[in-house]
């Protein structure tokens, strides 16, 4: 006969055995206390004990060893029952509800612009000057310039000006150039090898097979730990929230944000699951571009669907 018991059933059965044992102990205590009255002293006052061992059981009427047989049988029965419970204890794997097409989304999701080290674009050129035409009647005839004679004769005296002495302090040195801006690594959107959720790197197969395995593991993790908000459940809110995060070169998850929210706190519930990825025993397998680890922007849709 195949008996399958859950952990709750086994726990309740153990509690029942313990309760029965305590009840039997109290019954035995009551029976012995009824026998252990003053009449035993009168009954055995003239008894002569032949050996010290016999004297140890002064009153045979209340000797516990007289009940060895029933106690042993009850202990054996309890042991068999515990063994049967242990062998019948069956742990059921929690069923995870994963909506259909959980990772598919039709609309274009707003992407975070990648942070690169490229300089900002130059400012636009100034507008060309506007040439205004002056009417002919406003043009005035200018007087002809007068030319002065600037020839120097041999006997001319030239008065040399006195030198000017500048007592002002020298100008301060120019300020040092600003330090260069720290180089920011580029965040890729699509790379040769996209990041993978942990748990499938030891699986034999191609990169594509490992990627499919990683997606299944990720879906199982998400919908096993996702808590459907009570407000959304009570109001029948269903839909999709979208979370974006960066998988760093060491496989950690950072800069998570909600790019599409859903009413009832669904987006916040999805964020809790994503941020919990850093608490897993293993980190993500980072994305690779040209054989080196790079930062990759990952877009994750999370569907909220009530079970029928």
mmCIF file of C-alpha atoms in Angstrom:
data_model
loop_
_atom_site.group_PDB
_atom_site.id
_atom_site.type_symbol
_atom_site.label_atom_id
_atom_site.label_comp_id
_atom_site.label_asym_id
_atom_site.label_seq_id
_atom_site.Cartn_x
_atom_site.Cartn_y
_atom_site.Cartn_z
ATOM 1 C CA UNK A 1 0.000 0.000 0.000
ATOM 2 C CA UNK A 2 1.421 3.344 -1.060
ATOM 3 C CA UNK A 3 0.859 6.004 1.599
ATOM 4 C CA UNK A 4 1.869 9.593 0.842
ATOM 5 C CA UNK A 5 1.822 12.102 3.668
ATOM 6 C CA UNK A 6 2.723 15.759 3.599
ATOM 7 C CA UNK A 7 4.922 17.401 6.192
ATOM 8 C CA UNK A 8 1.849 18.809 7.957
ATOM 9 C CA UNK A 9 0.277 15.362 8.261
ATOM 10 C CA UNK A 10 3.494 13.871 9.643
ATOM 11 C CA UNK A 11 3.799 16.688 12.177
ATOM 12 C CA UNK A 12 0.209 16.199 13.351
ATOM 13 C CA UNK A 13 0.736 12.422 13.664
ATOM 14 C CA UNK A 14 3.848 12.936 15.804
ATOM 15 C CA UNK A 15 1.931 15.348 18.024
ATOM 16 C CA UNK A 16 -0.815 12.740 18.402
ATOM 17 C CA UNK A 17 1.675 10.030 19.490
ATOM 18 C CA UNK A 18 3.258 12.409 22.001
ATOM 19 C CA UNK A 19 -0.170 13.331 23.376
ATOM 20 C CA UNK A 20 -1.147 9.635 23.756
ATOM 21 C CA UNK A 21 2.152 8.939 25.538
ATOM 22 C CA UNK A 22 1.570 11.769 27.994
ATOM 23 C CA UNK A 23 -1.976 10.559 28.657
ATOM 24 C CA UNK A 24 -0.766 6.979 29.332
ATOM 25 C CA UNK A 25 1.900 8.286 31.703
ATOM 26 C CA UNK A 26 -0.706 10.228 33.646
ATOM 27 C CA UNK A 27 -2.969 7.150 33.816
ATOM 28 C CA UNK A 28 -0.094 4.987 35.138
ATOM 29 C CA UNK A 29 0.769 7.665 37.667
ATOM 30 C CA UNK A 30 -2.848 7.762 38.857
ATOM 31 C CA UNK A 31 -3.057 3.959 39.182
ATOM 32 C CA UNK A 32 0.184 3.725 41.158
ATOM 33 C CA UNK A 33 -0.791 6.613 43.397
ATOM 34 C CA UNK A 34 -4.020 4.788 44.282
ATOM 35 C CA UNK A 35 -2.051 1.702 45.291
ATOM 36 C CA UNK A 36 0.606 3.598 47.221
ATOM 37 C CA UNK A 37 -1.462 4.360 50.331
ATOM 38 C CA UNK A 38 -0.859 3.662 53.997
ATOM 39 C CA UNK A 39 -2.063 0.057 53.791
ATOM 40 C CA UNK A 40 1.140 -1.050 52.071
ATOM 41 C CA UNK A 41 3.150 -0.204 55.175
ATOM 42 C CA UNK A 42 0.895 -2.349 57.354
ATOM 43 C CA UNK A 43 0.882 -5.103 54.768
ATOM 44 C CA UNK A 44 4.673 -5.473 54.588
ATOM 45 C CA UNK A 45 5.732 -4.420 58.115
ATOM 46 C CA UNK A 46 6.645 -8.015 59.099
ATOM 47 C CA UNK A 47 8.225 -8.873 55.739
ATOM 48 C CA UNK A 48 11.759 -10.232 55.954
ATOM 49 C CA UNK A 49 13.813 -9.555 52.811
ATOM 50 C CA UNK A 50 16.164 -12.349 51.842
ATOM 51 C CA UNK A 51 18.547 -10.174 49.760
ATOM 52 C CA UNK A 52 19.343 -6.486 49.183
ATOM 53 C CA UNK A 53 18.021 -6.758 45.633
ATOM 54 C CA UNK A 54 14.707 -7.960 46.905
ATOM 55 C CA UNK A 55 14.638 -5.192 49.490
ATOM 56 C CA UNK A 56 15.064 -2.592 46.716
ATOM 57 C CA UNK A 57 11.516 -3.374 45.679
ATOM 58 C CA UNK A 58 10.034 -2.738 49.071
ATOM 59 C CA UNK A 59 6.469 -2.703 47.827
ATOM 60 C CA UNK A 60 5.916 -5.089 44.866
ATOM 61 C CA UNK A 61 2.432 -3.720 44.368
ATOM 62 C CA UNK A 62 3.834 -0.464 42.973
ATOM 63 C CA UNK A 63 6.928 -1.888 41.292
ATOM 64 C CA UNK A 64 7.238 -0.293 37.808
ATOM 65 C CA UNK A 65 9.124 -3.307 36.503
ATOM 66 C CA UNK A 66 5.872 -5.261 36.690
ATOM 67 C CA UNK A 67 4.707 -3.172 33.722
ATOM 68 C CA UNK A 68 7.801 -3.765 31.584
ATOM 69 C CA UNK A 69 5.936 -5.870 29.060
ATOM 70 C CA UNK A 70 3.163 -3.381 28.222
ATOM 71 C CA UNK A 71 5.625 -0.462 28.191
ATOM 72 C CA UNK A 72 7.953 -2.328 25.829
ATOM 73 C CA UNK A 73 5.082 -3.206 23.498
ATOM 74 C CA UNK A 74 3.889 0.400 23.439
ATOM 75 C CA UNK A 75 7.441 1.635 22.719
ATOM 76 C CA UNK A 76 7.815 -0.877 19.871
ATOM 77 C CA UNK A 77 4.447 0.193 18.442
ATOM 78 C CA UNK A 78 5.440 3.873 18.633
ATOM 79 C CA UNK A 79 8.779 3.136 16.922
ATOM 80 C CA UNK A 80 7.061 1.287 14.089
ATOM 81 C CA UNK A 81 4.611 4.160 13.719
ATOM 82 C CA UNK A 82 7.454 6.722 13.549
ATOM 83 C CA UNK A 83 9.264 4.622 10.929
ATOM 84 C CA UNK A 84 6.075 4.327 8.872
ATOM 85 C CA UNK A 85 5.590 8.098 9.046
ATOM 86 C CA UNK A 86 9.180 8.710 7.991
ATOM 87 C CA UNK A 87 8.894 6.437 4.950
ATOM 88 C CA UNK A 88 5.491 7.897 4.013
ATOM 89 C CA UNK A 89 6.644 11.493 4.258
ATOM 90 C CA UNK A 90 6.445 12.885 0.738
ATOM 91 C CA UNK A 91 7.628 16.379 -0.155
ATOM 92 C CA UNK A 92 5.718 17.882 -3.055
ATOM 93 C CA UNK A 93 7.455 20.358 -5.316
ATOM 94 C CA UNK A 94 5.656 23.686 -5.363
ATOM 95 C CA UNK A 95 3.770 24.160 -8.599
ATOM 96 C CA UNK A 96 4.778 27.417 -10.261
ATOM 97 C CA UNK A 97 2.234 29.125 -12.504
ATOM 98 C CA UNK A 98 4.008 30.737 -15.480
ATOM 99 C CA UNK A 99 1.768 32.689 -17.886
ATOM 100 C CA UNK A 100 1.939 31.882 -21.577
ATOM 101 C CA UNK A 101 4.436 33.928 -23.605
ATOM 102 C CA UNK A 102 5.777 35.433 -20.392
ATOM 103 C CA UNK A 103 8.840 36.962 -22.065
ATOM 104 C CA UNK A 104 7.065 38.318 -25.159
ATOM 105 C CA UNK A 105 5.990 41.914 -25.548
ATOM 106 C CA UNK A 106 4.684 43.593 -28.696
ATOM 107 C CA UNK A 107 5.171 47.285 -28.095
ATOM 108 C CA UNK A 108 8.508 48.990 -28.284
ATOM 109 C CA UNK A 109 9.913 49.551 -24.815
ATOM 110 C CA UNK A 110 11.678 52.800 -24.070
ATOM 111 C CA UNK A 111 15.369 52.094 -23.821
ATOM 112 C CA UNK A 112 17.861 53.736 -21.490
ATOM 113 C CA UNK A 113 20.405 55.652 -23.612
ATOM 114 C CA UNK A 114 23.788 53.957 -23.275
ATOM 115 C CA UNK A 115 26.402 55.860 -21.342
ATOM 116 C CA UNK A 116 29.442 56.329 -23.557
ATOM 117 C CA UNK A 117 32.619 58.393 -23.371
ATOM 118 C CA UNK A 118 31.859 60.308 -26.565
ATOM 119 C CA UNK A 119 32.046 64.118 -26.201
ATOM 120 C CA UNK A 120 28.807 66.104 -26.411
ATOM 121 C CA UNK A 121 27.854 67.428 -29.862
ATOM 122 C CA UNK A 122 29.171 70.913 -30.729
ATOM 123 C CA UNK A 123 26.798 73.857 -30.405
ATOM 124 C CA UNK A 124 24.976 74.967 -33.576
ATOM 125 C CA UNK A 125 26.738 77.665 -35.667
ATOM 126 C CA UNK A 126 25.592 81.267 -35.199
ATOM 127 C CA UNK A 127 23.097 82.586 -37.726
ATOM 128 C CA UNK A 128 24.602 84.421 -40.746
ATOM 129 C CA UNK A 129 24.652 88.253 -40.551
ATOM 130 C CA UNK A 130 21.760 90.069 -42.177
ATOM 131 C CA UNK A 131 22.828 92.592 -44.838
ATOM 132 C CA UNK A 132 20.493 95.540 -45.116
ATOM 133 C CA UNK A 133 20.440 97.569 -48.295
ATOM 134 C CA UNK A 134 20.823 101.322 -47.762
ATOM 135 C CA UNK A 135 18.779 103.526 -50.097
ATOM 136 C CA UNK A 136 20.812 105.693 -52.497
ATOM 137 C CA UNK A 137 19.315 108.928 -51.210
ATOM 138 C CA UNK A 138 20.748 108.220 -47.735
ATOM 139 C CA UNK A 139 24.317 107.905 -49.006
ATOM 140 C CA UNK A 140 26.132 111.136 -48.293
ATOM 141 C CA UNK A 141 29.143 112.267 -50.145
ATOM 142 C CA UNK A 142 32.142 112.196 -47.893
ATOM 143 C CA UNK A 143 34.738 114.940 -47.880
ATOM 144 C CA UNK A 144 37.950 114.137 -49.605
ATOM 145 C CA UNK A 145 40.648 113.228 -47.092
ATOM 146 C CA UNK A 146 43.524 115.621 -46.491
ATOM 147 C CA UNK A 147 47.009 114.230 -46.858
ATOM 148 C CA UNK A 148 49.729 115.658 -44.580
ATOM 149 C CA UNK A 149 53.414 115.709 -45.439
ATOM 150 C CA UNK A 150 55.225 113.128 -43.258
ATOM 151 C CA UNK A 151 58.717 113.499 -44.749
ATOM 152 C CA UNK A 152 61.546 113.913 -42.187
ATOM 153 C CA UNK A 153 64.331 116.413 -42.934
ATOM 154 C CA UNK A 154 67.953 115.874 -41.935
ATOM 155 C CA UNK A 155 68.012 118.742 -39.453
ATOM 156 C CA UNK A 156 64.721 117.806 -37.845
ATOM 157 C CA UNK A 157 64.806 117.180 -34.057
ATOM 158 C CA UNK A 158 62.929 114.169 -32.735
ATOM 159 C CA UNK A 159 61.950 114.319 -29.075
ATOM 160 C CA UNK A 160 62.261 110.808 -27.579
ATOM 161 C CA UNK A 161 59.569 110.119 -24.950
ATOM 162 C CA UNK A 162 60.563 109.074 -21.473
ATOM 163 C CA UNK A 163 60.306 105.298 -20.786
ATOM 164 C CA UNK A 164 57.215 104.223 -18.891
ATOM 165 C CA UNK A 165 57.960 102.215 -15.729
ATOM 166 C CA UNK A 166 55.192 99.780 -14.759
ATOM 167 C CA UNK A 167 55.161 99.234 -10.985
ATOM 168 C CA UNK A 168 52.045 97.077 -10.986
ATOM 169 C CA UNK A 169 52.391 93.457 -9.768
ATOM 170 C CA UNK A 170 52.701 90.767 -12.428
ATOM 171 C CA UNK A 171 49.441 89.116 -13.481
ATOM 172 C CA UNK A 172 48.528 85.870 -11.710
ATOM 173 C CA UNK A 173 49.292 82.642 -13.508
ATOM 174 C CA UNK A 174 46.457 81.133 -15.515
ATOM 175 C CA UNK A 175 44.312 78.560 -13.677
ATOM 176 C CA UNK A 176 45.171 74.901 -14.232
ATOM 177 C CA UNK A 177 43.076 73.074 -16.802
ATOM 178 C CA UNK A 178 40.131 71.096 -15.429
ATOM 179 C CA UNK A 179 40.756 67.399 -14.796
ATOM 180 C CA UNK A 180 39.556 65.081 -17.543
ATOM 181 C CA UNK A 181 36.151 63.557 -17.028
ATOM 182 C CA UNK A 182 36.227 59.915 -15.880
ATOM 183 C CA UNK A 183 35.705 57.514 -18.691
ATOM 184 C CA UNK A 184 32.308 55.793 -18.529
ATOM 185 C CA UNK A 185 32.092 52.311 -19.929
ATOM 186 C CA UNK A 186 29.560 51.735 -22.650
ATOM 187 C CA UNK A 187 26.410 49.795 -21.839
ATOM 188 C CA UNK A 188 25.434 47.530 -24.722
ATOM 189 C CA UNK A 189 21.907 46.592 -25.692
ATOM 190 C CA UNK A 190 22.729 43.659 -27.954
ATOM 191 C CA UNK A 191 25.963 41.658 -27.772
ATOM 192 C CA UNK A 192 27.313 38.508 -29.325
ATOM 193 C CA UNK A 193 26.517 36.484 -26.179
ATOM 194 C CA UNK A 194 23.667 37.876 -24.100
ATOM 195 C CA UNK A 195 23.712 37.533 -20.278
ATOM 196 C CA UNK A 196 22.251 34.323 -18.876
ATOM 197 C CA UNK A 197 20.425 33.624 -15.619
ATOM 198 C CA UNK A 198 22.470 31.324 -13.342
ATOM 199 C CA UNK A 199 21.916 27.594 -13.090
ATOM 200 C CA UNK A 200 22.608 26.337 -16.613
ATOM 201 C CA UNK A 201 26.327 26.810 -17.172
ATOM 202 C CA UNK A 202 27.116 23.232 -16.153
ATOM 203 C CA UNK A 203 24.511 21.843 -18.560
ATOM 204 C CA UNK A 204 26.012 20.196 -21.612
ATOM 205 C CA UNK A 205 24.962 21.739 -24.888
ATOM 206 C CA UNK A 206 25.381 24.722 -27.161
ATOM 207 C CA UNK A 207 25.098 28.360 -26.135
ATOM 208 C CA UNK A 208 21.585 28.474 -27.587
ATOM 209 C CA UNK A 209 20.506 25.493 -25.481
ATOM 210 C CA UNK A 210 22.030 27.083 -22.385
ATOM 211 C CA UNK A 211 20.207 30.319 -23.167
ATOM 212 C CA UNK A 212 16.862 28.500 -23.384
ATOM 213 C CA UNK A 213 17.623 26.690 -20.122
ATOM 214 C CA UNK A 214 18.521 30.023 -18.465
ATOM 215 C CA UNK A 215 15.228 31.593 -19.596
ATOM 216 C CA UNK A 216 13.256 28.705 -18.103
ATOM 217 C CA UNK A 217 15.206 28.965 -14.849
ATOM 218 C CA UNK A 218 14.597 32.711 -14.730
ATOM 219 C CA UNK A 219 10.852 32.308 -15.314
ATOM 220 C CA UNK A 220 10.685 29.667 -12.596
ATOM 221 C CA UNK A 221 12.538 31.958 -10.177
ATOM 222 C CA UNK A 222 10.388 35.008 -11.008
ATOM 223 C CA UNK A 223 6.968 33.390 -10.706
ATOM 224 C CA UNK A 224 7.978 31.347 -7.668
ATOM 225 C CA UNK A 225 8.994 34.474 -5.737
ATOM 226 C CA UNK A 226 6.591 37.005 -7.260
ATOM 227 C CA UNK A 227 3.951 38.180 -4.796
ATOM 228 C CA UNK A 228 0.764 39.246 -6.535
ATOM 229 C CA UNK A 229 -0.228 42.505 -4.770
ATOM 230 C CA UNK A 230 -3.449 42.143 -2.762
ATOM 231 C CA UNK A 231 -4.914 45.357 -4.196
ATOM 232 C CA UNK A 232 -4.288 44.197 -7.760
ATOM 233 C CA UNK A 233 -5.741 40.762 -7.018
ATOM 234 C CA UNK A 234 -8.872 42.164 -5.391
ATOM 235 C CA UNK A 235 -9.482 44.546 -8.303
ATOM 236 C CA UNK A 236 -8.730 41.955 -10.985
ATOM 237 C CA UNK A 237 -5.784 43.917 -12.389
ATOM 238 C CA UNK A 238 -3.827 41.981 -15.013
ATOM 239 C CA UNK A 239 -1.177 43.065 -17.455
ATOM 240 C CA UNK A 240 2.542 43.433 -17.897
ATOM 241 C CA UNK A 241 5.164 45.425 -16.038
ATOM 242 C CA UNK A 242 8.586 45.928 -17.601
ATOM 243 C CA UNK A 243 11.820 46.198 -15.644
ATOM 244 C CA UNK A 244 15.182 47.232 -17.072
ATOM 245 C CA UNK A 245 18.468 46.564 -15.327
ATOM 246 C CA UNK A 246 22.157 46.360 -16.139
ATOM 247 C CA UNK A 247 24.038 43.068 -15.891
ATOM 248 C CA UNK A 248 27.531 44.100 -14.849
ATOM 249 C CA UNK A 249 30.755 42.483 -16.033
ATOM 250 C CA UNK A 250 30.880 40.415 -12.830
ATOM 251 C CA UNK A 251 27.293 39.178 -13.266
ATOM 252 C CA UNK A 252 25.678 41.403 -10.610
ATOM 253 C CA UNK A 253 22.406 43.224 -11.258
ATOM 254 C CA UNK A 254 22.397 47.030 -10.871
ATOM 255 C CA UNK A 255 20.462 50.153 -11.847
ATOM 256 C CA UNK A 256 17.089 48.398 -11.970
ATOM 257 C CA UNK A 257 14.154 50.631 -12.812
ATOM 258 C CA UNK A 258 10.520 50.347 -13.857
ATOM 259 C CA UNK A 259 9.982 51.421 -17.479
ATOM 260 C CA UNK A 260 6.349 50.299 -17.628
ATOM 261 C CA UNK A 261 4.283 50.146 -14.474
ATOM 262 C CA UNK A 262 0.979 48.514 -13.701
ATOM 263 C CA UNK A 263 -1.655 49.645 -11.228
ATOM 264 C CA UNK A 264 -1.961 48.086 -7.813
ATOM 265 C CA UNK A 265 1.774 47.971 -7.050
ATOM 266 C CA UNK A 266 2.613 45.308 -9.650
ATOM 267 C CA UNK A 267 5.710 47.132 -10.911
ATOM 268 C CA UNK A 268 7.073 47.460 -7.384
ATOM 269 C CA UNK A 269 6.459 43.732 -6.761
ATOM 270 C CA UNK A 270 8.431 42.888 -9.912
ATOM 271 C CA UNK A 271 11.257 45.190 -8.767
ATOM 272 C CA UNK A 272 11.541 43.262 -5.492
ATOM 273 C CA UNK A 273 12.036 40.011 -7.406
ATOM 274 C CA UNK A 274 14.658 41.543 -9.717
ATOM 275 C CA UNK A 275 16.636 43.078 -6.853
ATOM 276 C CA UNK A 276 16.565 39.714 -5.089
ATOM 277 C CA UNK A 277 18.663 38.215 -7.911
ATOM 278 C CA UNK A 278 21.781 39.564 -6.190
ATOM 279 C CA UNK A 279 21.012 37.301 -3.206
ATOM 280 C CA UNK A 280 21.150 34.101 -5.251
ATOM 281 C CA UNK A 281 24.022 31.649 -4.615
ATOM 282 C CA UNK A 282 25.318 32.296 -8.141
ATOM 283 C CA UNK A 283 25.484 35.459 -10.220
ATOM 284 C CA UNK A 284 24.416 35.928 -13.802
ATOM 285 C CA UNK A 285 26.725 34.861 -16.577
ATOM 286 C CA UNK A 286 27.804 38.255 -17.979
ATOM 287 C CA UNK A 287 27.383 39.191 -21.606
ATOM 288 C CA UNK A 288 30.344 38.954 -23.960
ATOM 289 C CA UNK A 289 31.393 41.101 -26.887
ATOM 290 C CA UNK A 290 34.481 40.107 -28.863
ATOM 291 C CA UNK A 291 35.473 37.644 -26.174
ATOM 292 C CA UNK A 292 35.410 40.038 -23.200
ATOM 293 C CA UNK A 293 32.819 40.688 -20.519
ATOM 294 C CA UNK A 294 30.758 43.856 -21.029
ATOM 295 C CA UNK A 295 27.838 45.613 -19.378
ATOM 296 C CA UNK A 296 24.506 44.790 -20.969
ATOM 297 C CA UNK A 297 21.112 46.460 -20.591
ATOM 298 C CA UNK A 298 18.493 43.754 -20.017
ATOM 299 C CA UNK A 299 14.758 44.302 -20.517
ATOM 300 C CA UNK A 300 12.528 41.930 -18.544
ATOM 301 C CA UNK A 301 8.723 41.822 -18.990
ATOM 302 C CA UNK A 302 6.784 40.418 -16.011
ATOM 303 C CA UNK A 303 3.198 39.346 -16.682
ATOM 304 C CA UNK A 304 0.569 39.454 -13.952
ATOM 305 C CA UNK A 305 -2.274 37.032 -14.655
ATOM 306 C CA UNK A 306 -4.813 35.684 -12.191
ATOM 307 C CA UNK A 307 -5.332 31.942 -12.199
ATOM 308 C CA UNK A 308 -8.804 30.687 -13.040
#
